[in-house]
């Protein structure tokens, strides 16, 4: 049974923030009886995603995880293949590699963006090739909305001719060298889960410049139903369709995406400015070429402070924070997997905390978090 962990006045990490027009799209769907996985909001939402990201094709699906799974399938990843994956990520990046029967090979972060190190990526690929196992795909994550070093990563990927799948689940609205993340690889994936920068309550999308890949993804997401007058199936598919109701929420949300990015960036700046007197406290600056949506403001605590302890103390103030991600190579599930490391993600996990970052946070709430943090750290 699902339980709601809620006390009144709680300051959450990241909550949905409606723009106002969502209800119009949803109401229209209800009035016209498009309460299903077909209806005008689906192509409408996909069109809007393309507009916002400059992608040629978008496929809206039921979750970001589903989009990653479809991405691996349409890129032709087979059982027994190896897929390179950022180790500093959420489990949803790596699970789809298991869904297709492949094996993840984890690659550590570089300290600037906290995302996949291009040098370690290069090492991981050549080591794979040396033991007769060229990776089938590179799954690169833009964690906390910070773009990975896509120029260097694409250079490595292109040199070895390995397709790139971008997990931009947390990074809608982020740009690298002026281009939206998700548009560098063969496929990019977004999540519209309730905690992300915009939401459909639950949903995801993949984007691609390749029409054939987009068609394949739609086909697999719809039970791989062949175009025949009867139910004909030659491949294993999934039910990964998005509801027309959810797509309606998404259309309203995309209208305010730019605003949400601006608000999250302002929250980051506010924390950074207000906490500047705390010695040893570190924020992640924006490296050259990067424009981050600042989905979550993350900090590295000064020496002598344990993230778990700070989290507990803030919890007493009814403030929700999270430890940074425990890297995949430290997960018991992946204990047997190959890992190319330099210690960066291990250190981030030891030192880091994500702060409440909802775009709907009031100045009063932000000041409460800042006051509580100063009390602990000063
Ligand atoms: C949220 C998230 C996903 C999965 O998205 P869902 O829509 O929740 O399935 C994948 N990767 C990362 C990095 C995420 O943060």
Coordinates of C-alpha atoms and ligand atoms in Angstrom, one line a residue, residues 62-68 88-94 141-144 167-170 189-196 202-204 295 325, ligand 1:
X62 CA 4.4 6.6 -20.7
X63 CA 7.7 7.4 -18.9
X64 CA 11.3 8.4 -19.4
X65 CA 12.3 4.8 -18.5
X66 CA 10.1 3.5 -21.3
X67 CA 11.7 6.0 -23.7
X68 CA 15.2 4.7 -22.8
X88 CA 26.7 8.8 -11.6
X89 CA 23.0 8.5 -12.4
X90 CA 19.6 7.4 -11.3
X91 CA 18.8 3.7 -11.6
X92 CA 16.3 4.4 -14.4
X93 CA 19.2 5.0 -16.8
X94 CA 20.7 1.6 -16.2
X141 CA 23.3 11.2 -18.8
X142 CA 23.0 15.0 -18.2
X143 CA 22.7 14.7 -14.4
X144 CA 20.8 17.4 -12.4
X167 CA 19.4 10.5 -21.0
X168 CA 18.2 14.1 -20.7
X169 CA 15.4 13.1 -18.3
X170 CA 16.5 15.8 -15.9
X189 CA 15.2 11.1 -23.9
X190 CA 13.1 13.3 -21.6
X191 CA 11.1 12.5 -18.5
X192 CA 7.9 14.2 -17.5
X193 CA 7.6 12.5 -14.1
X194 CA 6.1 14.6 -11.3
X195 CA 9.5 15.6 -9.8
X196 CA 11.0 16.9 -13.1
X202 CA 4.0 10.7 -15.5
X203 CA 5.4 10.4 -19.0
X204 CA 8.4 10.7 -21.2
X295 CA 16.6 21.2 -12.2
X325 CA 23.1 9.7 -6.3
Ligands
LIG1 C1 13.6 10.5 -13.8 C2 14.8 9.9 -14.6 C3 14.6 8.9 -15.5 C4 13.3 8.1 -15.7 O1 12.2 8.9 -16.0 P1 10.8 8.3 -15.5 O2 9.9 9.2 -16.3 O3 10.6 8.5 -14.1 O4 10.7 6.9 -15.9 C5 15.7 8.4 -16.2 N1 16.9 8.9 -16.0 C6 17.1 9.9 -15.1 C7 18.5 10.5 -14.9 C8 16.1 10.4 -14.3 O5 16.3 11.4 -13.4

